[in-house]
Amino acid sequence: MLRVKARGPIARKIIEKYHNQFQDKVVSLDAVKQGKATAEDMLKDVKLPTEFEGYDPLHAIYIYAQNMLSSFVEVLANYREVEKFNQKMDHAEDEYQPSYPPQSPITNSYFFFWQICDLCSQSAKKESMATIAVDLLTHIGGFDASTLQLFEAMAQSRNGIYLHQGFDEVNQRVLLKELITAKEYSVHVASGYQGEEGEVWLCRLLSSPFKNLPLDYAVAMTTPYIHRMIAMPPIQTWLYFNEYMQRTLAKTSISNPIEAYEHVMKYGLDTFYWLEYVFQAYLNVSDQGIFIFGLPDQPENLPHFHEAKAKACKLI
């Protein structure tokens, strides 16, 4: 009898089906096994492929991993077990038209992480396309361990709300402090946006997942959404968002405030919660950042308030 180790029932069924019927469907994944350099070696030696010349090393290895994970998810999409994921992804793509303002405030990078890493099953296991991919590749074996670590780091990543605390001129990094967790980060912003002290950002940070390479910075993998609170000093803006989050955490059934915050930032109060919020909150755009206005639970103040959609996505 096949012994299957997976974190949830969807991955378990796909692993069983892989063995029983569809082994030919993963032939295209040989490239993952046969990479010329592991992701860990790329970061350690700062030897990046030609297409990543000029990139920050941590940013480069996550782009490398993102491209590989995207290819694998295309294979997973053929399995009947992920049909509900496909339906929700198709609906979101039709509804939000991810690209970049002015066409849509939902950027391609933001949408990628939402559909692959945050969109999850409704069971307690919270399986996503990314976790299913990691479970299947781990079971098959023979794949580069450092790449799987990057996949797992992306799978566990989430949005965060951060206070801009200044810019490190020496290292060319933004200094951010997170709401609720109070963690502080030195951040390479992939879009190039430096911002101003006192701004409040919504973005996704990723750090090095390699214990033997504990880098002292993170990378913002998505273009930051910057909250523009008109005629409001920075400390008042920060308190404004803290009050919003306290109200929102109370709507979860999670007693630990940090765990509740992490849950809300990854999953929202509804599958489309954060997508709908960004869409309704969009204000304007610069070359390197996207500006939004208002709080999710006060949508009547959002620039593009749509009551029916706000209710459907549990903004109100």
PDB file of C-alpha atoms in Angstrom:
ATOM      1  CA  MET A   1       0.000   0.000   0.000  1.00  0.00           C
ATOM      2  CA  LEU A   2       1.302   3.448  -0.955  1.00  0.00           C
ATOM      3  CA  ARG A   3       2.248   5.551   2.067  1.00  0.00           C
ATOM      4  CA  VAL A   4       1.484   9.184   1.357  1.00  0.00           C
ATOM      5  CA  LYS A   5       2.772  12.005   3.542  1.00  0.00           C
ATOM      6  CA  ALA A   6       1.019  15.275   2.769  1.00  0.00           C
ATOM      7  CA  ARG A   7      -0.405  18.143   4.795  1.00  0.00           C
ATOM      8  CA  GLY A   8      -3.933  17.808   3.433  1.00  0.00           C
ATOM      9  CA  PRO A   9      -6.399  15.646   1.471  1.00  0.00           C
ATOM     10  CA  ILE A  10      -5.999  17.421  -1.880  1.00  0.00           C
ATOM     11  CA  ALA A  11      -2.250  16.849  -2.059  1.00  0.00           C
ATOM     12  CA  ARG A  12      -2.746  13.278  -0.857  1.00  0.00           C
ATOM     13  CA  LYS A  13      -5.221  12.490  -3.643  1.00  0.00           C
ATOM     14  CA  ILE A  14      -2.988  14.051  -6.306  1.00  0.00           C
ATOM     15  CA  ILE A  15       0.029  12.078  -5.091  1.00  0.00           C
ATOM     16  CA  GLU A  16      -1.987   8.852  -5.268  1.00  0.00           C
ATOM     17  CA  LYS A  17      -3.243   9.731  -8.744  1.00  0.00           C
ATOM     18  CA  TYR A  18       0.289  10.587  -9.852  1.00  0.00           C
ATOM     19  CA  HIS A  19       1.400   7.087  -8.960  1.00  0.00           C
ATOM     20  CA  ASN A  20      -1.653   5.347 -10.391  1.00  0.00           C
ATOM     21  CA  GLN A  21      -2.442   7.182 -13.613  1.00  0.00           C
ATOM     22  CA  PHE A  22      -0.635  10.350 -14.570  1.00  0.00           C
ATOM     23  CA  GLN A  23       3.120   9.949 -14.133  1.00  0.00           C
ATOM     24  CA  ASP A  24       3.604  11.193 -17.700  1.00  0.00           C
ATOM     25  CA  LYS A  25       2.170  14.601 -16.729  1.00  0.00           C
ATOM     26  CA  VAL A  26       5.255  15.525 -14.693  1.00  0.00           C
ATOM     27  CA  VAL A  27       7.816  14.857 -17.416  1.00  0.00           C
ATOM     28  CA  SER A  28       8.017  18.618 -17.985  1.00  0.00           C
ATOM     29  CA  LEU A  29       9.353  18.997 -14.441  1.00  0.00           C
ATOM     30  CA  ASP A  30      12.682  17.348 -15.252  1.00  0.00           C
ATOM     31  CA  ALA A  31      14.143  20.823 -15.670  1.00  0.00           C
ATOM     32  CA  VAL A  32      13.550  21.456 -11.980  1.00  0.00           C
ATOM     33  CA  LYS A  33      15.687  18.445 -11.089  1.00  0.00           C
ATOM     34  CA  GLN A  34      18.424  19.210 -13.576  1.00  0.00           C
ATOM     35  CA  GLY A  35      19.080  22.878 -12.763  1.00  0.00           C
ATOM     36  CA  LYS A  36      22.722  23.859 -13.268  1.00  0.00           C
ATOM     37  CA  ALA A  37      22.896  25.573  -9.888  1.00  0.00           C
ATOM     38  CA  THR A  38      20.856  25.249  -6.736  1.00  0.00           C
ATOM     39  CA  ALA A  39      19.058  28.327  -5.474  1.00  0.00           C
ATOM     40  CA  GLU A  40      21.121  28.225  -2.286  1.00  0.00           C
ATOM     41  CA  ASP A  41      24.400  28.222  -4.215  1.00  0.00           C
ATOM     42  CA  MET A  42      23.190  31.124  -6.339  1.00  0.00           C
ATOM     43  CA  LEU A  43      22.598  33.186  -3.222  1.00  0.00           C
ATOM     44  CA  LYS A  44      25.729  32.086  -1.353  1.00  0.00           C
ATOM     45  CA  ASP A  45      28.134  32.697  -4.218  1.00  0.00           C
ATOM     46  CA  VAL A  46      26.180  35.587  -5.766  1.00  0.00           C
ATOM     47  CA  LYS A  47      26.526  33.788  -9.109  1.00  0.00           C
ATOM     48  CA  LEU A  48      23.342  34.702 -10.884  1.00  0.00           C
ATOM     49  CA  PRO A  49      22.219  33.541 -14.336  1.00  0.00           C
ATOM     50  CA  THR A  50      22.682  36.103 -17.100  1.00  0.00           C
ATOM     51  CA  GLU A  51      19.006  37.075 -17.113  1.00  0.00           C
ATOM     52  CA  PHE A  52      19.311  38.237 -13.490  1.00  0.00           C
ATOM     53  CA  GLU A  53      22.370  40.448 -13.873  1.00  0.00           C
ATOM     54  CA  GLY A  54      21.907  43.682 -11.943  1.00  0.00           C
ATOM     55  CA  TYR A  55      19.229  42.225  -9.663  1.00  0.00           C
ATOM     56  CA  ASP A  56      19.483  42.060  -5.904  1.00  0.00           C
ATOM     57  CA  PRO A  57      20.523  38.420  -5.163  1.00  0.00           C
ATOM     58  CA  LEU A  58      17.607  37.647  -2.823  1.00  0.00           C
ATOM     59  CA  HIS A  59      15.138  39.156  -5.280  1.00  0.00           C
ATOM     60  CA  ALA A  60      16.715  37.164  -8.121  1.00  0.00           C
ATOM     61  CA  ILE A  61      16.398  33.768  -6.441  1.00  0.00           C
ATOM     62  CA  TYR A  62      12.747  34.418  -5.624  1.00  0.00           C
ATOM     63  CA  ILE A  63      12.039  35.358  -9.248  1.00  0.00           C
ATOM     64  CA  TYR A  64      13.851  32.146 -10.239  1.00  0.00           C
ATOM     65  CA  ALA A  65      11.693  30.148  -7.815  1.00  0.00           C
ATOM     66  CA  GLN A  66       8.519  32.010  -8.784  1.00  0.00           C
ATOM     67  CA  ASN A  67       8.999  31.121 -12.447  1.00  0.00           C
ATOM     68  CA  MET A  68       9.589  27.456 -11.617  1.00  0.00           C
ATOM     69  CA  LEU A  69       6.645  27.269  -9.231  1.00  0.00           C
ATOM     70  CA  SER A  70       4.401  28.888 -11.827  1.00  0.00           C
ATOM     71  CA  SER A  71       5.354  26.217 -14.378  1.00  0.00           C
ATOM     72  CA  PHE A  72       4.629  23.426 -11.941  1.00  0.00           C
ATOM     73  CA  VAL A  73       1.263  24.897 -10.963  1.00  0.00           C
ATOM     74  CA  GLU A  74       0.289  24.799 -14.651  1.00  0.00           C
ATOM     75  CA  VAL A  75       0.753  21.026 -14.456  1.00  0.00           C
ATOM     76  CA  LEU A  76      -1.249  20.782 -11.232  1.00  0.00           C
ATOM     77  CA  ALA A  77      -4.101  22.722 -12.853  1.00  0.00           C
ATOM     78  CA  ASN A  78      -4.855  19.628 -14.984  1.00  0.00           C
ATOM     79  CA  TYR A  79      -5.960  17.644 -11.941  1.00  0.00           C
ATOM     80  CA  ARG A  80      -9.659  17.476 -11.131  1.00  0.00           C
ATOM     81  CA  GLU A  81      -8.849  17.847  -7.427  1.00  0.00           C
ATOM     82  CA  VAL A  82      -7.941  21.532  -7.900  1.00  0.00           C
ATOM     83  CA  GLU A  83     -10.978  22.453 -10.011  1.00  0.00           C
ATOM     84  CA  LYS A  84     -12.358  24.722  -7.265  1.00  0.00           C
ATOM     85  CA  PHE A  85      -9.062  26.606  -7.215  1.00  0.00           C
ATOM     86  CA  ASN A  86      -9.231  27.020 -10.990  1.00  0.00           C
ATOM     87  CA  GLN A  87     -12.790  28.356 -10.831  1.00  0.00           C
ATOM     88  CA  LYS A  88     -11.902  30.975  -8.206  1.00  0.00           C
ATOM     89  CA  MET A  89      -8.748  32.002 -10.055  1.00  0.00           C
ATOM     90  CA  ASP A  90     -10.701  32.402 -13.297  1.00  0.00           C
ATOM     91  CA  HIS A  91     -13.375  34.441 -11.529  1.00  0.00           C
ATOM     92  CA  ALA A  92     -10.779  36.719  -9.910  1.00  0.00           C
ATOM     93  CA  GLU A  93      -8.902  37.199 -13.168  1.00  0.00           C
ATOM     94  CA  ASP A  94     -12.114  38.195 -14.946  1.00  0.00           C
ATOM     95  CA  GLU A  95     -13.205  40.467 -12.102  1.00  0.00           C
ATOM     96  CA  TYR A  96      -9.931  42.253 -11.333  1.00  0.00           C
ATOM     97  CA  GLN A  97      -8.024  42.060 -14.654  1.00  0.00           C
ATOM     98  CA  PRO A  98      -4.555  41.949 -13.025  1.00  0.00           C
ATOM     99  CA  SER A  99      -1.918  44.038 -14.791  1.00  0.00           C
ATOM    100  CA  TYR A 100      -0.929  47.507 -13.526  1.00  0.00           C
ATOM    101  CA  PRO A 101      -2.695  50.862 -13.179  1.00  0.00           C
ATOM    102  CA  PRO A 102      -4.481  52.445 -14.900  1.00  0.00           C
ATOM    103  CA  GLN A 103      -5.896  49.183 -16.281  1.00  0.00           C
ATOM    104  CA  SER A 104      -6.070  47.591 -12.837  1.00  0.00           C
ATOM    105  CA  PRO A 105      -4.586  48.317  -9.401  1.00  0.00           C
ATOM    106  CA  ILE A 106      -4.107  44.573  -8.932  1.00  0.00           C
ATOM    107  CA  THR A 107      -0.569  43.983 -10.171  1.00  0.00           C
ATOM    108  CA  ASN A 108       0.552  40.737 -11.772  1.00  0.00           C
ATOM    109  CA  SER A 109       2.940  40.069  -8.886  1.00  0.00           C
ATOM    110  CA  TYR A 110       0.228  40.660  -6.276  1.00  0.00           C
ATOM    111  CA  PHE A 111      -2.188  38.385  -8.146  1.00  0.00           C
ATOM    112  CA  PHE A 112       0.425  35.637  -8.520  1.00  0.00           C
ATOM    113  CA  PHE A 113       0.978  35.374  -4.785  1.00  0.00           C
ATOM    114  CA  TRP A 114      -2.743  35.570  -4.059  1.00  0.00           C
ATOM    115  CA  GLN A 115      -3.731  32.791  -6.461  1.00  0.00           C
ATOM    116  CA  ILE A 116      -0.798  30.448  -5.794  1.00  0.00           C
ATOM    117  CA  CYS A 117      -0.009  31.055  -2.110  1.00  0.00           C
ATOM    118  CA  ASP A 118      -3.072  32.598  -0.403  1.00  0.00           C
ATOM    119  CA  LEU A 119      -6.079  31.115  -2.199  1.00  0.00           C
ATOM    120  CA  CYS A 120      -6.709  27.979  -0.164  1.00  0.00           C
ATOM    121  CA  SER A 121      -9.060  25.101   0.510  1.00  0.00           C
ATOM    122  CA  GLN A 122     -11.843  25.700   3.017  1.00  0.00           C
ATOM    123  CA  SER A 123     -10.723  22.827   5.237  1.00  0.00           C
ATOM    124  CA  ALA A 124      -8.690  23.311   8.401  1.00  0.00           C
ATOM    125  CA  LYS A 125      -5.568  22.251   6.476  1.00  0.00           C
ATOM    126  CA  LYS A 126      -5.626  25.446   4.352  1.00  0.00           C
ATOM    127  CA  GLU A 127      -4.020  23.842   1.287  1.00  0.00           C
ATOM    128  CA  SER A 128      -2.926  26.149  -1.533  1.00  0.00           C
ATOM    129  CA  MET A 129      -1.528  25.423  -4.975  1.00  0.00           C
ATOM    130  CA  ALA A 130       1.913  26.173  -3.520  1.00  0.00           C
ATOM    131  CA  THR A 131       1.602  23.769  -0.573  1.00  0.00           C
ATOM    132  CA  ILE A 132       0.236  21.046  -2.863  1.00  0.00           C
ATOM    133  CA  ALA A 133       3.204  21.566  -5.185  1.00  0.00           C
ATOM    134  CA  VAL A 134       5.691  21.290  -2.320  1.00  0.00           C
ATOM    135  CA  ASP A 135       4.026  18.149  -0.961  1.00  0.00           C
ATOM    136  CA  LEU A 136       4.008  16.428  -4.355  1.00  0.00           C
ATOM    137  CA  LEU A 137       7.593  17.362  -5.222  1.00  0.00           C
ATOM    138  CA  THR A 138       8.782  16.271  -1.783  1.00  0.00           C
ATOM    139  CA  HIS A 139       7.035  12.924  -2.208  1.00  0.00           C
ATOM    140  CA  ILE A 140       8.430  12.344  -5.704  1.00  0.00           C
ATOM    141  CA  GLY A 141      11.946  13.138  -4.498  1.00  0.00           C
ATOM    142  CA  GLY A 142      15.036  14.121  -6.432  1.00  0.00           C
ATOM    143  CA  PHE A 143      14.275  17.834  -6.531  1.00  0.00           C
ATOM    144  CA  ASP A 144      16.678  20.537  -5.412  1.00  0.00           C
ATOM    145  CA  ALA A 145      16.071  21.000  -1.675  1.00  0.00           C
ATOM    146  CA  SER A 146      16.897  24.711  -1.706  1.00  0.00           C
ATOM    147  CA  THR A 147      14.310  25.364  -4.415  1.00  0.00           C
ATOM    148  CA  LEU A 148      11.706  23.528  -2.345  1.00  0.00           C
ATOM    149  CA  GLN A 149      12.646  25.763   0.601  1.00  0.00           C
ATOM    150  CA  LEU A 150      11.946  28.805  -1.559  1.00  0.00           C
ATOM    151  CA  PHE A 151       8.615  27.311  -2.655  1.00  0.00           C
ATOM    152  CA  GLU A 152       7.694  26.727   0.999  1.00  0.00           C
ATOM    153  CA  ALA A 153       8.728  30.260   1.989  1.00  0.00           C
ATOM    154  CA  MET A 154       6.467  31.652  -0.740  1.00  0.00           C
ATOM    155  CA  ALA A 155       3.643  29.313   0.301  1.00  0.00           C
ATOM    156  CA  GLN A 156       3.798  30.603   3.882  1.00  0.00           C
ATOM    157  CA  SER A 157       4.237  34.279   2.933  1.00  0.00           C
ATOM    158  CA  ARG A 158       1.487  36.843   3.431  1.00  0.00           C
ATOM    159  CA  ASN A 159       0.608  40.504   3.165  1.00  0.00           C
ATOM    160  CA  GLY A 160       1.576  42.820   5.983  1.00  0.00           C
ATOM    161  CA  ILE A 161       0.835  46.383   7.081  1.00  0.00           C
ATOM    162  CA  TYR A 162       4.033  48.318   7.722  1.00  0.00           C
ATOM    163  CA  LEU A 163       5.106  51.726   8.971  1.00  0.00           C
ATOM    164  CA  HIS A 164       7.882  53.383   6.961  1.00  0.00           C
ATOM    165  CA  GLN A 165      10.638  54.319   9.443  1.00  0.00           C
ATOM    166  CA  GLY A 166      13.184  55.825   7.083  1.00  0.00           C
ATOM    167  CA  PHE A 167      15.606  54.949   4.308  1.00  0.00           C
ATOM    168  CA  ASP A 168      19.041  53.348   4.752  1.00  0.00           C
ATOM    169  CA  GLU A 169      21.198  55.311   2.302  1.00  0.00           C
ATOM    170  CA  VAL A 170      24.217  53.028   2.740  1.00  0.00           C
ATOM    171  CA  ASN A 171      22.434  49.787   1.817  1.00  0.00           C
ATOM    172  CA  GLN A 172      19.682  51.436  -0.247  1.00  0.00           C
ATOM    173  CA  ARG A 173      16.931  49.779   1.770  1.00  0.00           C
ATOM    174  CA  VAL A 174      13.656  50.904   3.293  1.00  0.00           C
ATOM    175  CA  LEU A 175      13.184  50.433   7.047  1.00  0.00           C
ATOM    176  CA  LEU A 176       9.754  49.035   7.909  1.00  0.00           C
ATOM    177  CA  LYS A 177       7.998  48.153  11.171  1.00  0.00           C
ATOM    178  CA  GLU A 178       5.015  45.808  11.082  1.00  0.00           C
ATOM    179  CA  LEU A 179       1.662  46.451  12.686  1.00  0.00           C
ATOM    180  CA  ILE A 180       0.725  44.098  15.586  1.00  0.00           C
ATOM    181  CA  THR A 181       3.919  41.973  15.454  1.00  0.00           C
ATOM    182  CA  ALA A 182       6.163  45.076  15.860  1.00  0.00           C
ATOM    183  CA  LYS A 183       8.878  43.293  13.849  1.00  0.00           C
ATOM    184  CA  GLU A 184      11.355  45.560  12.101  1.00  0.00           C
ATOM    185  CA  TYR A 185      12.788  44.917   8.640  1.00  0.00           C
ATOM    186  CA  SER A 186      15.442  46.306   6.338  1.00  0.00           C
ATOM    187  CA  VAL A 187      13.842  45.887   2.921  1.00  0.00           C
ATOM    188  CA  HIS A 188      14.995  45.806  -0.680  1.00  0.00           C
ATOM    189  CA  VAL A 189      11.981  47.105  -2.601  1.00  0.00           C
ATOM    190  CA  ALA A 190      11.932  45.376  -5.977  1.00  0.00           C
ATOM    191  CA  SER A 191       9.905  48.168  -7.610  1.00  0.00           C
ATOM    192  CA  GLY A 192      12.494  50.763  -6.565  1.00  0.00           C
ATOM    193  CA  TYR A 193      10.091  52.853  -4.473  1.00  0.00           C
ATOM    194  CA  GLN A 194      11.881  54.517  -1.523  1.00  0.00           C
ATOM    195  CA  GLY A 195       8.918  56.284   0.016  1.00  0.00           C
ATOM    196  CA  GLU A 196       8.789  58.699   2.911  1.00  0.00           C
ATOM    197  CA  GLU A 197       9.012  58.198   6.646  1.00  0.00           C
ATOM    198  CA  GLY A 198       5.569  57.856   8.204  1.00  0.00           C
ATOM    199  CA  GLU A 199       3.901  56.170   5.218  1.00  0.00           C
ATOM    200  CA  VAL A 200       1.815  53.060   5.842  1.00  0.00           C
ATOM    201  CA  TRP A 201       2.408  50.244   3.343  1.00  0.00           C
ATOM    202  CA  LEU A 202       0.557  47.098   2.351  1.00  0.00           C
ATOM    203  CA  CYS A 203       3.045  44.664   0.808  1.00  0.00           C
ATOM    204  CA  ARG A 204       4.526  41.146   0.956  1.00  0.00           C
ATOM    205  CA  LEU A 205       8.013  40.593   2.363  1.00  0.00           C
ATOM    206  CA  LEU A 206      10.176  37.513   1.869  1.00  0.00           C
ATOM    207  CA  SER A 207      13.409  36.741   3.709  1.00  0.00           C
ATOM    208  CA  SER A 208      16.087  34.128   3.057  1.00  0.00           C
ATOM    209  CA  PRO A 209      14.737  30.677   4.014  1.00  0.00           C
ATOM    210  CA  PHE A 210      18.242  29.226   4.363  1.00  0.00           C
ATOM    211  CA  LYS A 211      19.392  28.839   7.978  1.00  0.00           C
ATOM    212  CA  ASN A 212      23.063  28.851   6.995  1.00  0.00           C
ATOM    213  CA  LEU A 213      22.520  32.108   5.072  1.00  0.00           C
ATOM    214  CA  PRO A 214      20.629  34.319   7.527  1.00  0.00           C
ATOM    215  CA  LEU A 215      20.625  37.516   5.467  1.00  0.00           C
ATOM    216  CA  ASP A 216      19.890  40.703   7.391  1.00  0.00           C
ATOM    217  CA  TYR A 217      17.222  41.986   5.000  1.00  0.00           C
ATOM    218  CA  ALA A 218      14.000  41.063   3.245  1.00  0.00           C
ATOM    219  CA  VAL A 219      12.686  41.759  -0.242  1.00  0.00           C
ATOM    220  CA  ALA A 220       9.302  43.313  -1.058  1.00  0.00           C
ATOM    221  CA  MET A 221       8.151  41.015  -3.850  1.00  0.00           C
ATOM    222  CA  THR A 222       5.048  43.042  -4.688  1.00  0.00           C
ATOM    223  CA  THR A 223       4.779  46.697  -5.648  1.00  0.00           C
ATOM    224  CA  PRO A 224       3.882  48.438  -2.369  1.00  0.00           C
ATOM    225  CA  TYR A 225       0.409  49.846  -1.872  1.00  0.00           C
ATOM    226  CA  ILE A 226       0.904  53.126  -0.001  1.00  0.00           C
ATOM    227  CA  HIS A 227      -1.903  54.504   2.137  1.00  0.00           C
ATOM    228  CA  ARG A 228      -2.485  58.196   1.534  1.00  0.00           C
ATOM    229  CA  MET A 229      -4.270  59.591   4.578  1.00  0.00           C
ATOM    230  CA  ILE A 230      -5.033  63.225   3.763  1.00  0.00           C
ATOM    231  CA  ALA A 231      -4.185  65.822   6.445  1.00  0.00           C
ATOM    232  CA  MET A 232      -3.303  63.149   8.999  1.00  0.00           C
ATOM    233  CA  PRO A 233       0.087  63.045  10.808  1.00  0.00           C
ATOM    234  CA  PRO A 234       2.047  59.741  10.673  1.00  0.00           C
ATOM    235  CA  ILE A 235       1.404  58.681  14.274  1.00  0.00           C
ATOM    236  CA  GLN A 236      -2.337  59.250  13.860  1.00  0.00           C
ATOM    237  CA  THR A 237      -2.319  57.230  10.637  1.00  0.00           C
ATOM    238  CA  TRP A 238      -0.589  54.362  12.426  1.00  0.00           C
ATOM    239  CA  LEU A 239      -3.129  54.460  15.261  1.00  0.00           C
ATOM    240  CA  TYR A 240      -5.903  54.600  12.659  1.00  0.00           C
ATOM    241  CA  PHE A 241      -4.749  51.301  11.177  1.00  0.00           C
ATOM    242  CA  ASN A 242      -4.129  49.738  14.570  1.00  0.00           C
ATOM    243  CA  GLU A 243      -7.735  50.493  15.546  1.00  0.00           C
ATOM    244  CA  TYR A 244      -8.953  48.965  12.274  1.00  0.00           C
ATOM    245  CA  MET A 245      -6.926  45.819  12.900  1.00  0.00           C
ATOM    246  CA  GLN A 246      -8.183  45.470  16.479  1.00  0.00           C
ATOM    247  CA  ARG A 247     -11.763  45.622  15.180  1.00  0.00           C
ATOM    248  CA  THR A 248     -10.956  43.080  12.492  1.00  0.00           C
ATOM    249  CA  LEU A 249      -9.109  40.609  14.719  1.00  0.00           C
ATOM    250  CA  ALA A 250     -12.191  40.457  16.924  1.00  0.00           C
ATOM    251  CA  LYS A 251     -14.102  39.033  13.934  1.00  0.00           C
ATOM    252  CA  THR A 252     -11.865  35.951  13.828  1.00  0.00           C
ATOM    253  CA  SER A 253     -12.119  33.048  16.272  1.00  0.00           C
ATOM    254  CA  ILE A 254      -8.392  33.249  17.028  1.00  0.00           C
ATOM    255  CA  SER A 255      -7.496  34.383  20.547  1.00  0.00           C
ATOM    256  CA  ASN A 256      -3.782  35.024  19.993  1.00  0.00           C
ATOM    257  CA  PRO A 257      -3.571  38.528  18.440  1.00  0.00           C
ATOM    258  CA  ILE A 258      -0.446  37.827  16.366  1.00  0.00           C
ATOM    259  CA  GLU A 259      -1.892  34.592  14.974  1.00  0.00           C
ATOM    260  CA  ALA A 260      -5.169  36.379  14.256  1.00  0.00           C
ATOM    261  CA  TYR A 261      -3.318  39.185  12.462  1.00  0.00           C
ATOM    262  CA  GLU A 262      -1.295  36.731  10.369  1.00  0.00           C
ATOM    263  CA  HIS A 263      -4.500  34.893   9.451  1.00  0.00           C
ATOM    264  CA  VAL A 264      -6.275  38.092   8.392  1.00  0.00           C
ATOM    265  CA  MET A 265      -3.317  39.319   6.353  1.00  0.00           C
ATOM    266  CA  LYS A 266      -3.026  36.032   4.468  1.00  0.00           C
ATOM    267  CA  TYR A 267      -6.664  35.005   4.026  1.00  0.00           C
ATOM    268  CA  GLY A 268      -8.717  38.109   4.800  1.00  0.00           C
ATOM    269  CA  LEU A 269     -12.282  37.688   6.050  1.00  0.00           C
ATOM    270  CA  ASP A 270     -13.264  36.351   2.622  1.00  0.00           C
ATOM    271  CA  THR A 271     -11.421  34.726  -0.276  1.00  0.00           C
ATOM    272  CA  PHE A 272     -11.473  37.975  -2.284  1.00  0.00           C
ATOM    273  CA  TYR A 273     -11.197  40.347   0.708  1.00  0.00           C
ATOM    274  CA  TRP A 274      -7.806  41.930  -0.058  1.00  0.00           C
ATOM    275  CA  LEU A 275      -8.297  41.944  -3.830  1.00  0.00           C
ATOM    276  CA  GLU A 276     -11.591  43.800  -3.453  1.00  0.00           C
ATOM    277  CA  TYR A 277     -10.161  46.212  -0.900  1.00  0.00           C
ATOM    278  CA  VAL A 278      -7.230  47.209  -3.124  1.00  0.00           C
ATOM    279  CA  PHE A 279      -9.574  47.541  -6.097  1.00  0.00           C
ATOM    280  CA  GLN A 280     -11.961  49.857  -4.241  1.00  0.00           C
ATOM    281  CA  ALA A 281      -9.197  51.755  -2.397  1.00  0.00           C
ATOM    282  CA  TYR A 282      -7.138  52.642  -5.489  1.00  0.00           C
ATOM    283  CA  LEU A 283      -6.283  56.346  -5.638  1.00  0.00           C
ATOM    284  CA  ASN A 284      -3.437  56.907  -8.125  1.00  0.00           C
ATOM    285  CA  VAL A 285      -0.049  55.579  -9.200  1.00  0.00           C
ATOM    286  CA  SER A 286       3.601  56.512  -9.624  1.00  0.00           C
ATOM    287  CA  ASP A 287       6.284  54.635 -11.546  1.00  0.00           C
ATOM    288  CA  GLN A 288       7.246  52.618  -8.465  1.00  0.00           C
ATOM    289  CA  GLY A 289       4.296  52.607  -6.062  1.00  0.00           C
ATOM    290  CA  ILE A 290       0.510  52.472  -6.018  1.00  0.00           C
ATOM    291  CA  PHE A 291      -1.474  54.766  -3.736  1.00  0.00           C
ATOM    292  CA  ILE A 292      -4.648  53.732  -1.930  1.00  0.00           C
ATOM    293  CA  PHE A 293      -6.984  55.461   0.510  1.00  0.00           C
ATOM    294  CA  GLY A 294      -9.264  54.309   3.316  1.00  0.00           C
ATOM    295  CA  LEU A 295      -9.809  51.276   5.525  1.00  0.00           C
ATOM    296  CA  PRO A 296     -11.400  47.952   4.533  1.00  0.00           C
ATOM    297  CA  ASP A 297     -14.104  48.148   7.213  1.00  0.00           C
ATOM    298  CA  GLN A 298     -15.035  51.735   6.332  1.00  0.00           C
ATOM    299  CA  PRO A 299     -15.545  51.183   2.596  1.00  0.00           C
ATOM    300  CA  GLU A 300     -17.903  54.130   2.197  1.00  0.00           C
ATOM    301  CA  ASN A 301     -14.711  56.234   2.328  1.00  0.00           C
ATOM    302  CA  LEU A 302     -12.996  54.236  -0.426  1.00  0.00           C
ATOM    303  CA  PRO A 303     -12.508  56.052  -3.761  1.00  0.00           C
ATOM    304  CA  HIS A 304     -14.306  53.304  -5.720  1.00  0.00           C
ATOM    305  CA  PHE A 305     -16.828  52.117  -3.139  1.00  0.00           C
ATOM    306  CA  HIS A 306     -19.241  49.458  -4.410  1.00  0.00           C
ATOM    307  CA  GLU A 307     -21.623  48.446  -1.636  1.00  0.00           C
ATOM    308  CA  ALA A 308     -22.776  45.102  -3.037  1.00  0.00           C
ATOM    309  CA  LYS A 309     -19.237  43.902  -3.708  1.00  0.00           C
ATOM    310  CA  ALA A 310     -18.024  45.240  -0.355  1.00  0.00           C
ATOM    311  CA  LYS A 311     -20.685  43.164   1.396  1.00  0.00           C
ATOM    312  CA  ALA A 312     -20.009  40.090  -0.736  1.00  0.00           C
ATOM    313  CA  CYS A 313     -16.304  40.193   0.166  1.00  0.00           C
ATOM    314  CA  LYS A 314     -17.008  40.962   3.858  1.00  0.00           C
ATOM    315  CA  LEU A 315     -15.463  44.409   3.874  1.00  0.00           C
ATOM    316  CA  ILE A 316     -18.698  45.366   5.642  1.00  0.00           C
TER     317      ILE A 316
END
